[in-house]
CSV table of C-alpha atoms and ligand atoms in Angstrom, one decimal:
chain,number,residue,atom,x,y,z
A,1,MET,CA,-66.4,-0.3,-57.6
A,2,ARG,CA,-68.6,-3.2,-58.6
A,3,SER,CA,-71.6,-2.2,-60.5
A,4,ILE,CA,-74.2,-4.6,-58.6
A,5,THR,CA,-73.4,-4.1,-54.6
A,6,SER,CA,-76.1,-4.4,-51.9
A,7,ILE,CA,-76.1,-1.8,-49.3
A,8,LYS,CA,-74.3,-4.0,-46.9
A,9,ASP,CA,-71.3,-4.9,-49.2
A,10,TYR,CA,-71.1,-1.4,-49.9
A,11,HIS,CA,-70.7,-0.3,-46.6
A,12,ILE,CA,-68.3,-3.0,-45.7
A,13,ALA,CA,-66.3,-1.5,-48.7
A,14,LEU,CA,-66.9,1.9,-47.4
A,15,GLN,CA,-65.5,0.4,-44.0
A,16,ASN,CA,-62.6,-1.2,-45.4
A,17,GLY,CA,-61.4,1.9,-47.0
A,18,HIS,CA,-62.0,-0.3,-50.4
A,19,THR,CA,-64.3,2.5,-52.0
A,20,THR,CA,-65.5,6.1,-50.9
A,21,CYS,CA,-68.7,7.7,-51.4
A,22,VAL,CA,-67.1,10.2,-53.6
A,23,ALA,CA,-65.8,7.3,-56.0
A,24,ALA,CA,-69.5,5.8,-55.9
A,25,VAL,CA,-71.2,8.9,-57.0
A,26,SER,CA,-68.5,9.5,-59.6
A,27,HIS,CA,-69.1,6.2,-60.5
A,28,PHE,CA,-72.7,6.4,-61.1
A,29,ILE,CA,-72.3,10.0,-62.7
A,30,ALA,CA,-70.3,8.3,-65.4
A,31,ALA,CA,-72.5,5.6,-65.7
A,32,ILE,CA,-75.7,8.0,-66.8
A,33,GLN,CA,-73.7,9.8,-69.1
A,34,GLU,CA,-72.4,6.6,-70.6
A,35,LYS,CA,-76.1,5.5,-70.7
A,36,ALA,CA,-77.9,8.8,-71.1
A,37,HIS,CA,-79.6,7.3,-74.5
A,38,LEU,CA,-82.2,5.1,-71.9
A,39,ASN,CA,-83.3,8.7,-71.0
A,40,ALA,CA,-83.5,7.5,-67.6
A,41,PHE,CA,-82.8,10.7,-65.9
A,42,ILE,CA,-84.0,14.2,-66.7
A,43,GLU,CA,-81.5,15.9,-64.5
A,44,VAL,CA,-78.1,14.7,-62.4
A,45,PHE,CA,-77.5,16.7,-59.5
A,46,GLU,CA,-73.6,16.4,-59.9
A,47,HIS,CA,-72.3,19.1,-57.7
A,48,ASP,CA,-74.8,18.8,-54.7
A,49,ALA,CA,-74.4,15.0,-55.0
A,50,LEU,CA,-70.3,15.0,-54.7
A,51,ALA,CA,-70.5,17.8,-52.3
A,52,GLN,CA,-72.8,15.4,-50.0
A,53,ALA,CA,-70.5,12.5,-50.7
A,54,ALA,CA,-67.4,14.6,-49.8
A,55,THR,CA,-69.1,15.2,-46.2
A,56,LEU,CA,-69.8,11.8,-45.8
A,57,ASP,CA,-66.5,10.6,-46.8
A,58,ALA,CA,-64.9,13.0,-43.9
A,59,HIS,CA,-67.6,11.4,-41.1
A,60,ILE,CA,-65.8,8.1,-42.0
A,61,ALA,CA,-62.5,9.7,-42.0
A,62,ASP,CA,-62.9,11.2,-38.4
A,63,GLY,CA,-63.7,7.3,-37.5
A,64,LYS,CA,-67.4,8.0,-36.6
A,65,PRO,CA,-70.0,5.0,-37.4
A,66,LEU,CA,-71.5,4.7,-40.7
A,67,LEU,CA,-75.1,6.0,-40.8
A,68,PRO,CA,-77.9,3.7,-41.8
A,69,LEU,CA,-78.1,4.6,-45.5
A,70,HIS,CA,-74.6,5.8,-45.4
A,71,GLY,CA,-73.7,7.0,-49.2
A,72,VAL,CA,-76.4,5.0,-50.5
A,73,VAL,CA,-76.8,6.8,-54.2
A,74,VAL,CA,-80.2,7.2,-54.8
A,75,GLY,CA,-82.7,9.0,-57.8
A,76,ILE,CA,-85.6,10.2,-57.5
A,77,LYS,CA,-88.8,10.1,-59.8
A,78,ASP,CA,-90.0,14.0,-60.8
A,79,VAL,CA,-92.9,13.9,-59.0
A,80,ILE,CA,-90.9,14.0,-55.4
A,81,CYS,CA,-89.7,17.3,-54.3
A,82,TYR,CA,-86.0,18.1,-53.1
A,83,LYS,CA,-85.6,21.6,-51.7
A,84,GLY,CA,-83.6,23.9,-54.2
A,85,HIS,CA,-84.1,21.7,-57.1
A,86,ARG,CA,-86.2,21.6,-59.5
A,87,VAL,CA,-89.3,19.0,-60.1
A,88,THR,CA,-91.6,18.9,-63.3
A,89,ALA,CA,-94.0,15.7,-63.2
A,90,ALA,CA,-92.3,15.2,-66.4
A,91,SER,CA,-94.7,18.1,-67.9
A,92,LYS,CA,-94.5,21.1,-69.5
A,93,MET,CA,-96.8,22.4,-66.8
A,94,LEU,CA,-94.1,22.6,-64.4
A,95,ALA,CA,-91.0,23.6,-66.3
A,96,GLY,CA,-88.5,25.4,-64.7
A,97,PHE,CA,-90.3,25.1,-61.2
A,98,GLU,CA,-88.2,24.6,-58.2
A,99,SER,CA,-89.1,22.7,-54.9
A,100,VAL,CA,-89.1,25.2,-51.9
A,101,TYR,CA,-89.3,22.4,-49.5
A,102,SER,CA,-88.4,18.6,-49.5
A,103,ALA,CA,-90.5,15.8,-49.5
A,104,THR,CA,-90.4,13.8,-45.8
A,105,ALA,CA,-89.4,11.0,-47.6
A,106,VAL,CA,-86.3,12.9,-49.0
A,107,GLU,CA,-85.8,14.8,-45.6
A,108,ARG,CA,-85.4,11.1,-43.9
A,109,LEU,CA,-83.3,9.5,-46.9
A,110,ILE,CA,-80.6,12.2,-46.2
A,111,ALA,CA,-80.9,12.5,-42.7
A,112,ALA,CA,-79.9,8.8,-43.0
A,113,GLY,CA,-77.0,9.4,-44.7
A,114,ALA,CA,-78.2,9.0,-48.5
A,115,ILE,CA,-76.9,10.9,-51.6
A,116,ILE,CA,-79.8,12.3,-54.0
A,117,ILE,CA,-78.1,11.6,-57.4
A,118,GLY,CA,-80.6,13.1,-59.8
A,119,ARG,CA,-84.5,13.0,-60.9
A,120,GLN,CA,-85.6,10.5,-63.1
A,121,ASN,CA,-88.0,10.2,-66.2
A,122,CYS,CA,-91.4,9.4,-66.0
A,123,ASP,CA,-95.1,9.6,-67.7
A,124,GLU,CA,-96.3,13.0,-67.4
A,125,PHE,CA,-98.4,13.3,-63.4
A,126,ALA,CA,-97.6,9.7,-63.1
A,127,MET,CA,-100.4,9.0,-65.4
A,128,GLY,CA,-99.4,6.1,-67.7
A,129,SER,CA,-98.0,2.6,-67.9
A,130,SER,CA,-95.4,2.6,-70.5
A,131,SER,CA,-93.3,5.8,-69.7
A,132,GLU,CA,-94.3,7.1,-73.5
A,133,HIS,CA,-96.2,10.4,-72.3
A,134,SER,CA,-93.2,12.4,-70.6
A,135,ALA,CA,-92.2,15.9,-72.0
A,136,TYR,CA,-88.7,14.7,-72.2
A,137,GLY,CA,-89.3,11.7,-74.3
A,138,LYS,CA,-89.6,8.1,-73.8
A,139,VAL,CA,-87.4,6.0,-71.6
A,140,LEU,CA,-86.2,2.6,-73.1
A,141,ASN,CA,-86.0,-0.7,-71.1
A,142,ALA,CA,-82.5,-1.8,-71.0
A,143,ALA,CA,-83.6,-5.5,-71.3
A,144,ASP,CA,-84.6,-4.6,-74.9
A,145,GLU,CA,-84.3,-1.1,-75.9
A,146,ALA,CA,-87.2,-1.6,-78.4
A,147,ARG,CA,-89.4,-2.5,-75.6
A,148,VAL,CA,-91.2,0.1,-73.2
A,149,PRO,CA,-89.8,0.0,-69.2
A,150,GLY,CA,-93.2,0.1,-67.9
A,151,GLY,CA,-94.5,3.2,-66.1
A,152,SER,CA,-95.3,5.4,-64.8
A,153,SER,CA,-92.2,5.4,-62.7
A,154,GLY,CA,-90.0,3.9,-65.9
A,155,GLY,CA,-86.7,6.3,-65.6
A,156,SER,CA,-86.8,5.1,-61.6
A,157,ALA,CA,-86.8,1.5,-62.7
A,158,VAL,CA,-84.4,1.3,-65.8
A,159,ALA,CA,-82.2,3.5,-63.5
A,160,VAL,CA,-81.7,0.9,-60.9
A,161,GLN,CA,-81.8,-2.3,-63.8
A,162,ALA,CA,-79.2,-0.4,-65.4
A,163,ASN,CA,-76.9,0.2,-62.7
A,164,LEU,CA,-77.3,4.2,-62.9
A,165,CYS,CA,-77.8,4.3,-59.0
A,166,MET,CA,-78.3,2.2,-56.0
A,167,VAL,CA,-81.8,2.5,-55.5
A,168,SER,CA,-84.7,4.7,-56.8
A,169,LEU,CA,-87.7,6.2,-55.1
A,170,GLY,CA,-91.0,6.0,-57.4
A,171,SER,CA,-94.3,7.0,-56.7
A,172,ASP,CA,-97.2,4.0,-57.1
A,173,THR,CA,-101.1,4.8,-57.8
A,174,GLY,CA,-102.0,1.9,-59.6
A,175,GLY,CA,-99.0,-0.2,-60.0
A,176,SER,CA,-96.3,2.5,-61.3
A,177,VAL,CA,-93.7,0.9,-59.1
A,178,ARG,CA,-94.2,-2.8,-59.2
A,179,GLN,CA,-95.1,-3.0,-63.0
A,180,PRO,CA,-91.8,-1.3,-64.3
A,181,ALA,CA,-89.8,-3.5,-61.7
A,182,ASP,CA,-91.5,-6.3,-63.5
A,183,PHE,CA,-90.7,-5.3,-66.7
A,184,CYS,CA,-87.3,-4.5,-66.0
A,185,GLY,CA,-86.3,-7.5,-63.8
A,186,ILE,CA,-85.7,-5.9,-60.5
A,187,VAL,CA,-87.7,-5.5,-57.2
A,188,GLY,CA,-90.6,-2.9,-56.6
A,189,VAL,CA,-92.3,-2.4,-53.6
A,190,LYS,CA,-95.6,-0.4,-52.8
A,191,PRO,CA,-95.9,-0.1,-49.1
A,192,SER,CA,-99.4,0.3,-47.4
A,193,TYR,CA,-101.5,3.3,-48.0
A,194,GLY,CA,-100.1,6.0,-45.2
A,195,ARG,CA,-97.1,3.9,-44.7
A,196,VAL,CA,-94.9,6.5,-46.3
A,197,SER,CA,-95.8,10.2,-45.8
A,198,ARG,CA,-97.3,12.1,-48.9
A,199,TYR,CA,-95.9,15.4,-48.2
A,200,GLY,CA,-93.9,16.7,-51.0
A,201,LEU,CA,-95.4,13.9,-53.6
A,202,ILE,CA,-96.7,15.7,-56.4
A,203,ALA,CA,-101.0,14.4,-56.3
A,204,TYR,CA,-102.3,12.2,-58.9
A,205,ALA,CA,-104.9,10.7,-56.9
A,206,SER,CA,-104.7,11.3,-53.5
A,207,SER,CA,-106.3,8.3,-51.9
A,208,PHE,CA,-104.1,6.2,-54.0
A,209,ASP,CA,-100.6,7.4,-54.0
A,210,GLN,CA,-97.9,6.0,-52.7
A,211,ILE,CA,-94.2,6.4,-52.5
A,212,GLY,CA,-92.2,3.0,-53.3
A,213,VAL,CA,-89.0,2.0,-53.6
A,214,PHE,CA,-86.9,0.0,-56.4
A,215,ALA,CA,-83.9,-2.0,-55.6
A,216,HIS,CA,-82.1,-5.0,-56.8
A,217,TYR,CA,-82.2,-6.9,-53.3
A,218,ILE,CA,-85.5,-7.7,-51.2
A,219,ASN,CA,-83.4,-6.4,-47.9
A,220,ASP,CA,-82.5,-3.2,-49.6
A,221,ALA,CA,-85.5,-2.0,-50.8
A,222,ALA,CA,-86.7,-3.0,-47.1
A,223,LEU,CA,-84.4,-1.2,-45.3
A,224,VAL,CA,-84.9,1.9,-47.5
A,225,LEU,CA,-88.9,1.6,-47.0
A,226,ALA,CA,-87.9,1.4,-43.2
A,227,THR,CA,-86.2,4.7,-43.5
A,228,ILE,CA,-88.6,6.7,-45.1
A,229,ALA,CA,-91.7,5.3,-43.5
A,230,GLY,CA,-93.8,6.0,-40.3
A,231,PRO,CA,-96.2,8.7,-38.7
A,232,ASP,CA,-95.6,12.4,-40.2
A,233,GLY,CA,-97.5,15.7,-39.0
A,234,LYS,CA,-97.4,16.9,-42.3
A,235,ASP,CA,-99.2,14.0,-43.8
A,236,SER,CA,-102.8,13.6,-41.9
A,237,THR,CA,-103.2,10.3,-43.7
A,238,ALA,CA,-99.6,8.6,-42.6
A,239,LEU,CA,-100.3,5.7,-40.5
A,240,GLN,CA,-99.9,6.3,-36.9
A,241,THR,CA,-97.9,2.9,-36.8
A,242,HIS,CA,-94.5,1.8,-37.2
A,243,LEU,CA,-92.6,-0.8,-39.2
A,244,PRO,CA,-91.2,-3.8,-36.8
A,245,GLN,CA,-87.6,-3.4,-36.3
A,246,GLY,CA,-85.0,-5.4,-38.5
A,247,ILE,CA,-87.8,-5.9,-41.6
A,248,HIS,CA,-84.8,-5.8,-43.6
A,249,HIS,CA,-83.6,-8.8,-42.6
A,250,THR,CA,-84.0,-12.4,-44.5
A,251,THR,CA,-86.4,-14.4,-41.8
A,252,PRO,CA,-86.2,-18.2,-41.7
A,253,HIS,CA,-88.0,-20.4,-43.7
A,254,ARG,CA,-91.4,-21.2,-42.6
A,255,PRO,CA,-94.6,-22.9,-44.1
A,256,MET,CA,-96.8,-20.0,-45.7
A,257,ARG,CA,-100.5,-20.1,-46.5
A,258,LEU,CA,-100.8,-18.6,-49.8
A,259,ALA,CA,-104.0,-17.6,-52.1
A,260,TYR,CA,-104.2,-17.1,-55.5
A,261,LEU,CA,-107.2,-15.6,-57.3
A,262,LYS,CA,-108.5,-18.0,-59.8
A,263,GLU,CA,-109.9,-15.5,-62.2
A,264,ALA,CA,-106.5,-14.1,-62.4
A,265,LEU,CA,-104.9,-17.3,-63.4
A,266,GLU,CA,-107.9,-18.1,-65.8
A,267,HIS,CA,-107.9,-14.4,-67.2
A,268,GLU,CA,-108.1,-14.4,-71.1
A,269,GLY,CA,-105.4,-11.8,-71.4
A,270,LEU,CA,-102.8,-13.8,-69.4
A,271,ASP,CA,-100.1,-14.3,-71.4
A,272,ARG,CA,-99.6,-18.3,-71.9
A,273,ASN,CA,-95.8,-18.2,-70.8
A,274,ILE,CA,-96.7,-16.5,-67.6
A,275,LYS,CA,-99.8,-18.7,-66.9
A,276,ALA,CA,-97.6,-21.6,-67.3
A,277,ALA,CA,-94.9,-20.5,-64.9
A,278,PHE,CA,-97.2,-19.9,-62.2
A,279,GLU,CA,-98.7,-23.2,-62.6
A,280,GLN,CA,-95.1,-24.7,-62.0
A,281,LEU,CA,-94.4,-22.3,-59.2
A,282,PHE,CA,-97.6,-23.5,-57.3
A,283,GLN,CA,-96.3,-27.3,-57.5
A,284,GLN,CA,-93.0,-26.2,-56.2
A,285,LEU,CA,-94.3,-24.1,-53.4
A,286,LYS,CA,-96.7,-27.0,-52.3
A,287,ALA,CA,-93.6,-29.5,-52.5
A,288,ALA,CA,-91.7,-27.2,-50.6
A,289,GLY,CA,-94.5,-27.3,-47.8
A,290,HIS,CA,-96.6,-24.1,-48.4
A,291,THR,CA,-100.4,-24.1,-49.0
A,292,VAL,CA,-101.6,-22.7,-52.1
A,293,THR,CA,-105.3,-22.1,-52.3
A,294,ALA,CA,-107.5,-20.7,-55.2
A,295,VAL,CA,-110.0,-18.2,-54.0
A,296,ASP,CA,-113.1,-16.8,-56.0
A,297,PHE,CA,-112.9,-13.3,-56.7
A,298,PRO,CA,-115.5,-12.4,-59.2
A,299,LEU,CA,-114.7,-8.8,-58.6
A,300,LEU,CA,-111.3,-9.1,-60.5
A,301,THR,CA,-112.7,-7.9,-63.6
A,302,GLN,CA,-114.3,-4.5,-62.0
A,303,MET,CA,-111.0,-3.5,-60.5
A,304,VAL,CA,-109.5,-1.8,-63.6
A,305,PRO,CA,-113.1,0.3,-64.5
A,306,THR,CA,-113.2,1.4,-60.8
A,307,TYR,CA,-109.5,2.4,-60.7
A,308,TYR,CA,-110.0,4.5,-63.3
A,309,VAL,CA,-113.0,6.1,-62.6
A,310,LEU,CA,-111.8,6.9,-58.8
A,311,THR,CA,-108.3,8.1,-60.0
A,312,THR,CA,-109.3,10.3,-63.0
A,313,ALA,CA,-111.9,12.1,-60.5
A,314,GLU,CA,-109.4,12.5,-57.8
A,315,ALA,CA,-106.9,14.0,-60.7
A,316,SER,CA,-109.4,16.3,-62.0
A,317,SER,CA,-109.5,17.9,-58.8
A,318,ASN,CA,-106.0,17.7,-57.9
A,319,LEU,CA,-104.5,19.3,-61.0
A,320,SER,CA,-107.2,21.9,-61.2
A,321,ARG,CA,-104.1,23.9,-59.6
A,322,TYR,CA,-102.2,24.2,-62.9
A,323,ASP,CA,-103.8,26.9,-63.9
A,324,GLY,CA,-101.3,29.2,-65.6
A,325,VAL,CA,-101.1,31.7,-62.4
A,326,LYS,CA,-100.1,29.6,-59.5
A,327,PHE,CA,-97.2,27.5,-61.1
A,328,GLY,CA,-95.0,27.0,-63.9
A,329,PHE,CA,-96.4,27.2,-67.6
A,330,ALA,CA,-98.5,30.6,-68.4
A,331,ALA,CA,-99.4,31.3,-72.1
A,332,ASN,CA,-98.7,34.3,-73.4
A,333,GLU,CA,-100.1,37.3,-74.9
A,334,VAL,CA,-103.7,36.6,-73.4
A,335,THR,CA,-105.7,39.5,-72.0
A,336,GLN,CA,-108.7,37.6,-70.4
A,337,LEU,CA,-108.2,35.7,-67.5
A,338,ASN,CA,-110.5,32.6,-68.7
A,339,ASP,CA,-108.3,32.6,-71.8
A,340,LEU,CA,-105.4,32.3,-69.6
A,341,TYR,CA,-106.5,29.4,-68.0
A,342,ILE,CA,-107.8,27.7,-71.3
A,343,GLN,CA,-104.5,28.3,-73.3
A,344,SER,CA,-102.1,27.6,-70.4
A,345,ARG,CA,-103.8,24.3,-69.4
A,346,THR,CA,-104.0,23.6,-73.4
A,347,ALA,CA,-100.2,24.0,-74.3
A,348,GLY,CA,-99.3,22.7,-70.8
A,349,PHE,CA,-100.6,19.5,-70.4
A,350,GLY,CA,-99.9,16.6,-72.7
A,351,LYS,CA,-102.7,14.3,-74.2
A,352,GLU,CA,-102.9,11.7,-71.7
A,353,VAL,CA,-103.0,14.4,-68.6
A,354,LYS,CA,-105.8,15.9,-70.8
A,355,ARG,CA,-107.9,12.6,-71.3
A,356,ARG,CA,-107.8,11.8,-67.4
A,357,ILE,CA,-109.0,15.3,-66.8
A,358,MET,CA,-111.8,15.2,-69.0
A,359,LEU,CA,-112.7,12.1,-67.9
A,360,GLY,CA,-112.6,12.9,-64.6
A,361,ASN,CA,-114.8,15.6,-64.8
A,362,PHE,CA,-117.2,13.6,-66.7
A,363,VAL,CA,-117.5,11.0,-63.8
A,364,LEU,CA,-118.0,14.0,-61.5
A,365,SER,CA,-120.5,15.8,-63.5
A,366,SER,CA,-124.1,16.0,-61.9
A,367,GLY,CA,-125.4,13.9,-64.4
A,368,TYR,CA,-123.2,11.3,-64.0
A,369,TYR,CA,-121.8,11.2,-60.5
A,370,ASP,CA,-124.2,8.6,-59.1
A,371,ALA,CA,-123.6,6.4,-62.0
A,372,TYR,CA,-120.2,6.2,-62.1
A,373,PHE,CA,-118.4,8.2,-59.3
A,374,SER,CA,-120.5,6.8,-56.2
A,375,LYS,CA,-121.1,3.1,-58.0
A,376,ALA,CA,-116.9,2.8,-58.1
A,377,GLN,CA,-116.7,4.2,-54.5
A,378,GLN,CA,-119.3,1.3,-53.7
A,379,VAL,CA,-117.3,-1.2,-55.3
A,380,ARG,CA,-114.1,0.0,-53.8
A,381,ARG,CA,-115.7,-0.9,-50.4
A,382,LEU,CA,-116.8,-3.9,-51.5
A,383,LEU,CA,-113.4,-5.3,-52.7
A,384,GLN,CA,-111.6,-3.7,-49.3
A,385,GLN,CA,-114.0,-6.1,-47.4
A,386,GLN,CA,-113.4,-9.1,-49.9
A,387,THR,CA,-110.0,-8.8,-49.9
A,388,ARG,CA,-109.7,-8.2,-45.9
A,389,ASN,CA,-111.7,-11.8,-45.8
A,390,ILE,CA,-109.1,-13.3,-48.0
A,391,LEU,CA,-106.4,-12.3,-46.1
A,392,ALA,CA,-107.5,-12.8,-42.5
A,393,SER,CA,-106.8,-16.7,-43.7
A,394,TYR,CA,-103.6,-16.4,-45.7
A,395,ASP,CA,-100.4,-14.8,-45.5
A,396,ALA,CA,-100.8,-13.3,-48.9
A,397,ILE,CA,-102.6,-13.2,-52.3
A,398,ILE,CA,-99.7,-14.0,-55.1
A,399,SER,CA,-99.9,-13.3,-59.0
A,400,PRO,CA,-98.2,-12.3,-62.1
A,401,THR,CA,-97.3,-8.4,-61.3
A,402,VAL,CA,-98.2,-8.0,-65.0
A,403,PRO,CA,-100.6,-10.2,-67.5
A,404,GLY,CA,-97.8,-9.8,-70.2
A,405,PRO,CA,-94.5,-9.0,-70.5
A,406,ALA,CA,-93.1,-5.5,-71.8
A,407,TRP,CA,-94.5,-4.2,-74.9
A,408,ARG,CA,-93.0,-2.8,-78.0
A,409,PHE,CA,-93.3,0.8,-78.0
A,410,GLY,CA,-96.2,2.1,-79.7
A,411,GLU,CA,-98.0,-1.1,-79.1
A,412,LYS,CA,-100.7,0.1,-77.0
A,413,SER,CA,-100.4,3.8,-77.7
A,414,THR,CA,-103.2,4.0,-80.0
A,415,ASN,CA,-105.4,2.4,-77.5
A,416,PRO,CA,-105.6,3.8,-74.2
A,417,THR,CA,-108.1,0.8,-73.0
A,418,ALA,CA,-105.7,-1.8,-73.9
A,419,MET,CA,-103.0,0.0,-71.9
A,420,PHE,CA,-105.4,0.7,-68.9
A,421,LEU,CA,-106.0,-3.3,-68.9
A,422,ALA,CA,-102.6,-4.0,-68.3
A,423,ASP,CA,-102.9,-2.7,-64.8
A,424,ILE,CA,-105.3,-5.6,-63.8
A,425,PHE,CA,-103.3,-7.3,-61.0
A,426,THR,CA,-101.6,-3.9,-59.9
A,427,VAL,CA,-104.6,-1.9,-59.3
A,428,HIS,CA,-106.2,-4.0,-56.5
A,429,ALA,CA,-103.5,-3.1,-53.8
A,430,ASN,CA,-104.1,0.4,-54.5
A,431,LEU,CA,-107.8,0.2,-54.3
A,432,VAL,CA,-107.6,-1.6,-50.8
A,433,GLY,CA,-104.8,0.3,-49.4
A,434,ALA,CA,-102.5,-2.8,-48.9
A,435,PRO,CA,-98.7,-3.6,-49.2
A,436,ALA,CA,-97.8,-5.3,-52.5
A,437,MET,CA,-94.5,-5.8,-53.9
A,438,SER,CA,-93.1,-7.5,-57.4
A,439,ILE,CA,-90.0,-9.6,-57.3
A,440,PRO,CA,-88.4,-10.6,-60.6
A,441,ALA,CA,-88.5,-14.4,-60.9
A,442,PHE,CA,-88.7,-15.6,-64.5
A,443,GLN,CA,-87.4,-15.3,-68.1
A,444,HIS,CA,-90.1,-15.4,-70.9
A,445,ASP,CA,-89.6,-17.1,-74.3
A,446,PHE,CA,-88.4,-14.0,-76.2
A,447,GLY,CA,-86.1,-12.9,-73.4
A,448,MET,CA,-88.0,-10.1,-71.2
A,449,PRO,CA,-88.2,-10.8,-67.4
A,450,PHE,CA,-91.5,-11.1,-65.6
A,451,GLY,CA,-92.2,-11.1,-61.8
A,452,ILE,CA,-94.4,-12.3,-58.8
A,453,GLN,CA,-96.8,-9.9,-57.2
A,454,VAL,CA,-97.1,-10.8,-53.3
A,455,LEU,CA,-100.1,-8.6,-51.7
A,456,SER,CA,-100.5,-8.9,-47.9
A,457,SER,CA,-102.8,-7.4,-45.8
A,458,GLU,CA,-102.7,-3.4,-45.1
A,459,GLY,CA,-100.0,-3.0,-42.9
A,460,ALA,CA,-98.4,-6.3,-42.9
A,461,GLU,CA,-95.3,-5.4,-44.6
A,462,ALA,CA,-93.2,-7.9,-42.7
A,463,THR,CA,-95.2,-10.5,-43.8
A,464,MET,CA,-95.0,-9.5,-47.2
A,465,PHE,CA,-91.2,-9.4,-47.2
A,466,GLU,CA,-91.1,-12.8,-45.6
A,467,VAL,CA,-93.3,-14.3,-48.5
A,468,ALA,CA,-91.0,-12.4,-50.9
A,469,HIS,CA,-87.9,-14.0,-49.4
A,470,GLU,CA,-89.5,-17.5,-49.6
A,471,LEU,CA,-90.3,-17.1,-53.0
A,472,ALA,CA,-86.9,-16.1,-53.7
A,473,ARG,CA,-85.3,-19.0,-51.9
A,474,LEU,CA,-87.3,-21.2,-54.3
A,475,VAL,CA,-86.8,-19.7,-57.5
A,476,LYS,CA,-84.2,-16.9,-57.3
A,477,PRO,CA,-82.0,-16.9,-54.2
A,478,GLY,CA,-80.0,-14.1,-55.1
A,479,LEU,CA,-82.5,-11.5,-54.5
A,480,SER,CA,-82.1,-12.0,-50.5
A,481,ILE,CA,-79.2,-11.3,-48.4
A,482,ASN,CA,-78.3,-13.1,-45.4
B,1,LIG,N1,-101.0,2.8,-65.0
B,1,LIG,C1,-101.7,3.3,-63.9
B,1,LIG,C2,-102.3,4.7,-64.5
B,1,LIG,O1,-101.7,5.1,-65.4
B,1,LIG,C3,-100.8,3.6,-62.5
B,1,LIG,C4,-100.0,4.7,-62.8
B,1,LIG,C5,-99.2,4.9,-61.4
B,1,LIG,O2,-99.1,3.7,-60.5
B,1,LIG,N2,-99.3,6.0,-61.0
B,1,LIG,O3,-102.9,5.3,-63.7
């Protein structure tokens, strides 16, 4: 089978008898083995995936109609639970832990005919921007193996980039789907907060976390999102509204009202190549009949500090459950309960996770709570109000997804603040609950891909996809399927 196939083309091939689900799964298992050095997958569910494929082929042989995601081969980030399969958040802390239930997103995928091929490598507990902080070792970017794939969902991005599966599910708390999608030259979507149930997603920062989708095509990402989205009694923060029908179809051209944040384009950390590409893009958009307006957003520089205060606070609380008693790793030869906690957490968590837990405890401690945590909550509220005000007049805010292209391994590992600052454009959507996606659009002078981020109003995924298709029409028509 051809390595890059849209779901639509794959389904045509299945119906014509040109391929089978078993052939597709076998193809991807071989590809994963061949590219094992990329370290994208932690585990391949070979036996179960082939069995599922055989059942789906029998369904076709019986002459039954195809299911919406019939035979679609999906990889899942190692923070998403799949009943009877291991899940570890790429941490020693959860070594050997097996899910006792499936995430709602996984259940919906399987009900729609998808095949889960394996679990994918990532930064430990989804904390990081480079996929260097994993108990299973780093993930390589297939476009340049000396460079990071981005993070934290690096394995899920590389798996799609290198054609090791058709689509992946990742999680996005501050950019972990969009940023690796940008670094790997693929499509990455983070839906509105609550669009996809968080049931069965290992928590990092619960008021930010969302499951997102990686794909080669905008339409495929939309179709997978439409499958996993929707109200869920198991997550009280899940939105009660449904996505509109047919969200995966390419919409006809219409003039768009687009905004960009002046401070983003003028940011001193923005790579020159990226800035030049965006200036040209704005001209192209205007020439195509769209309005492109600069808006003031002085709070831009407050976004990264606000994000890191709030997410570390939530993480320190969420990760308190890993104490050597309830889950996974427990230190040996300890006689005192307190020592068990200390030694299990000391040995079970990696450096970055410990840094976040300590930061979180600090901003929540009685002497600093008002100065950091309460203040950050107030700034979050302001960001929400100001973003809503802008999006009341525009279809989307467009920006680079990341201020620079994929960096070399080790380049930012000794400077956590430099790594945090790379999240400047992505954390916005999570702070305000808005949907945002990255589409691959450009190539940097030294060969790496970079993309465009489209951020729309909460609940307005349909508009976000419309804008994405329109951008693709101008810069990369191959991303849309008609
Ligand atoms: N890089 C960000 C962080 O480290 C985002 C991570 C994510 O979205 N999971 O928190």
